[in-house]
XYZ file of C-alpha atoms in Angstrom:
241
model
C 126.797 74.885 124.101
C 124.438 75.669 126.939
C 125.084 78.391 129.470
C 123.431 80.694 131.969
C 120.668 78.678 133.685
C 117.541 80.763 134.100
C 116.801 82.419 137.408
C 113.523 81.136 138.868
C 110.550 83.431 138.362
C 112.270 85.900 136.053
C 113.878 86.136 132.671
C 113.315 85.134 129.116
C 111.957 81.667 129.706
C 109.325 82.971 132.102
C 108.009 85.269 129.354
C 108.281 82.676 126.605
C 111.658 84.050 125.551
C 113.438 81.033 124.123
C 110.503 78.713 124.690
C 109.792 75.897 122.253
C 106.040 76.469 122.649
C 103.725 79.384 121.907
C 105.155 82.464 123.597
C 104.413 86.116 124.305
C 106.452 88.780 122.536
C 107.067 90.827 125.663
C 109.885 90.263 128.144
C 109.509 91.470 131.720
C 111.273 94.771 132.296
C 113.397 94.778 135.453
C 113.632 97.630 137.900
C 114.912 100.668 135.914
C 117.720 100.992 138.441
C 119.140 97.706 137.140
C 119.552 99.128 133.635
C 122.867 100.436 132.403
C 124.405 101.116 129.013
C 127.204 98.700 128.188
C 130.620 100.352 128.658
C 133.461 100.263 126.165
C 135.241 97.593 128.180
C 132.406 95.187 127.315
C 133.276 95.404 123.611
C 137.050 95.530 124.033
C 137.274 91.735 124.356
C 137.484 88.702 122.041
C 134.688 88.900 119.498
C 133.335 85.415 120.171
C 132.947 86.298 123.839
C 131.101 89.509 123.003
C 128.883 87.706 120.480
C 127.621 85.315 123.140
C 127.344 87.828 125.942
C 125.312 90.248 123.823
C 122.472 87.728 123.999
C 119.907 89.028 126.450
C 121.098 92.626 126.125
C 118.727 95.274 124.747
C 119.365 97.256 121.561
C 117.694 100.677 121.819
C 117.164 103.316 119.132
C 115.669 106.704 119.972
C 114.268 108.797 117.128
C 111.823 111.671 116.705
C 109.135 109.084 115.974
C 109.728 107.384 119.308
C 111.867 104.747 121.006
C 112.086 101.192 119.753
C 114.051 98.383 121.346
C 114.459 94.637 121.380
C 116.260 91.928 123.292
C 119.174 90.522 121.295
C 118.575 86.822 120.682
C 120.917 86.082 117.753
C 124.392 87.320 116.794
C 127.269 86.511 114.426
C 130.984 87.204 114.801
C 133.242 88.513 112.017
C 136.900 88.571 112.907
C 139.849 90.152 111.147
C 141.419 90.241 107.724
C 141.881 86.463 107.846
C 138.122 85.910 107.898
C 136.941 85.732 104.239
C 133.418 86.728 105.277
C 134.570 89.831 107.165
C 134.590 93.170 105.348
C 138.183 93.577 106.512
C 139.318 90.630 104.384
C 140.264 93.024 101.561
C 142.106 95.393 103.861
C 141.264 98.830 105.140
C 138.853 100.897 103.010
C 136.707 103.996 103.580
C 133.658 101.755 103.903
C 135.028 99.382 106.538
C 136.990 102.018 108.446
C 134.772 101.667 111.561
C 135.894 98.036 111.909
C 139.441 99.235 112.545
C 138.420 101.900 115.014
C 137.796 101.812 118.742
C 135.452 99.130 120.117
C 131.924 99.996 121.134
C 130.986 101.882 117.980
C 128.274 100.977 115.484
C 129.232 99.722 112.046
C 126.196 100.052 109.782
C 126.303 99.240 106.086
C 123.906 98.717 103.194
C 123.792 95.052 102.209
C 123.202 94.309 98.506
C 121.626 97.728 98.152
C 118.553 96.605 100.082
C 119.001 96.164 103.842
C 120.917 98.100 106.477
C 122.813 95.822 108.858
C 124.022 96.942 112.290
C 127.169 95.626 113.962
C 128.954 96.356 117.224
C 132.704 96.868 116.752
C 134.816 94.719 119.057
C 138.397 94.074 120.192
C 141.221 96.597 120.410
C 141.600 99.684 118.249
C 143.251 98.659 114.970
C 142.047 95.039 115.099
C 139.087 94.804 112.708
C 136.225 92.757 114.138
C 132.541 93.130 114.904
C 129.388 91.339 115.970
C 126.423 91.424 113.603
C 123.116 91.671 115.446
C 120.894 89.181 113.617
C 117.597 89.086 115.526
C 115.696 90.700 118.385
C 112.673 89.972 120.502
C 110.617 93.202 120.232
C 110.363 95.007 123.541
C 109.583 98.745 123.429
C 107.762 100.565 120.627
C 106.225 97.521 118.959
C 103.518 99.611 117.259
C 106.208 101.865 115.774
C 108.155 98.823 114.578
C 105.093 97.446 112.811
C 104.449 100.792 111.134
C 108.001 100.776 109.771
C 107.941 97.132 108.695
C 104.453 96.912 107.194
C 103.752 99.500 104.526
C 101.092 97.668 102.500
C 98.497 97.131 105.212
C 99.362 93.509 105.880
C 99.898 92.274 109.416
C 103.153 90.877 110.759
C 103.605 88.578 113.732
C 105.573 90.055 116.620
C 108.127 87.256 116.329
C 108.744 88.172 112.680
C 109.240 91.892 113.304
C 112.962 91.689 114.060
C 113.880 88.267 112.684
C 116.886 88.811 110.466
C 119.411 91.677 110.493
C 117.705 93.655 107.728
C 114.279 93.402 109.324
C 115.472 94.514 112.750
C 117.262 97.548 111.340
C 114.144 98.574 109.462
C 111.930 98.013 112.504
C 114.207 100.132 114.700
C 114.724 102.794 112.020
C 118.473 102.197 111.734
C 120.151 103.506 108.553
C 123.576 104.726 107.455
C 122.985 107.788 109.633
C 123.731 105.563 112.621
C 127.043 104.356 111.184
C 129.956 105.203 113.510
C 127.711 106.165 116.440
C 129.203 105.449 119.835
C 127.092 102.680 121.346
C 128.296 103.671 124.804
C 126.926 107.207 124.292
C 129.917 108.893 125.941
C 129.842 112.691 125.890
C 133.441 112.877 124.664
C 132.494 110.977 121.500
C 130.900 114.096 120.041
C 127.310 112.835 120.273
C 124.588 114.988 121.763
C 122.862 112.418 123.944
C 122.321 108.705 123.401
C 120.353 107.685 120.321
C 121.626 104.164 119.567
C 122.949 102.059 122.419
C 122.836 98.648 124.050
C 121.621 98.185 127.607
C 122.012 95.485 130.204
C 118.631 94.968 131.895
C 119.692 91.834 133.718
C 117.668 89.526 131.451
C 119.030 85.946 131.573
C 118.853 83.956 128.362
C 118.763 80.308 129.357
C 120.223 77.885 126.816
C 122.618 79.316 124.225
C 123.369 77.514 120.966
C 126.252 77.941 118.516
C 126.443 77.053 114.863
C 127.649 78.092 111.398
C 127.053 81.602 110.142
C 124.306 81.980 107.546
C 123.543 84.333 104.672
C 127.156 84.230 103.445
C 128.984 82.205 100.794
C 132.455 81.826 102.296
C 133.748 80.516 105.623
C 130.307 79.066 106.280
C 131.729 76.255 108.405
C 132.873 78.488 111.262
C 130.538 78.156 114.276
C 130.518 81.872 114.937
C 126.770 82.371 115.236
C 125.089 82.388 118.661
C 121.394 82.303 119.451
C 118.894 81.686 122.216
C 118.033 78.041 121.738
C 114.481 77.461 120.505
C 113.443 81.119 120.352
C 110.805 81.801 117.699
C 112.430 85.037 116.501
C 115.734 83.374 115.593
C 116.541 83.026 111.880
C 114.714 80.154 110.209
C 117.954 78.249 109.559
C 119.154 76.076 112.430
C 117.117 77.591 115.227
C 118.242 74.793 117.471
C 121.724 73.508 118.168
């Protein structure tokens, strides 16, 4: 599936974003006036739609250490109790409670006791579904990301910094503390300012590919993973449609 042709002179392709050849890690940053945090209505839609349209959006995490962000270039959809790979498949539990809540909130969990994975809750309140953010192109705070990712003095390529959901969470400093945060940053959600949110910076993505989800053992045949075709930061499996 290929959508959103690139605008001439701007966007991910012009910066190497999604290129099949050697590329820079930085994407051009549009006029700040074009930035806005995605509203709740963005998430309150079918999960597969949200999964695709999150590509090109920017995940931002503000901490005391600084701000780190990246352009979303790979996502996966998990939909309802009928999806064996979704945490809701066993019904409502204290752990998966955010999946059943309002859309536009973060669902962060510890995977196999090793990696924190961040999801954006989708669809209507009471309908458990979410989009797992699988990979980013590093944008802001790259030095901070490297400090978080590399603790033994070794170097890491910019394209590897946020490849994979566990790596991106570590690079951005996302842990269970961010679970249930309102990604829209609304004041009535009880948060004191925005710390974790997703912005639209009007970055077009070019060709979008779909394919089976990876890193799971059930329902692997469902083509519910979306990615920027050919991008070097996409998961190693099936980078191209």
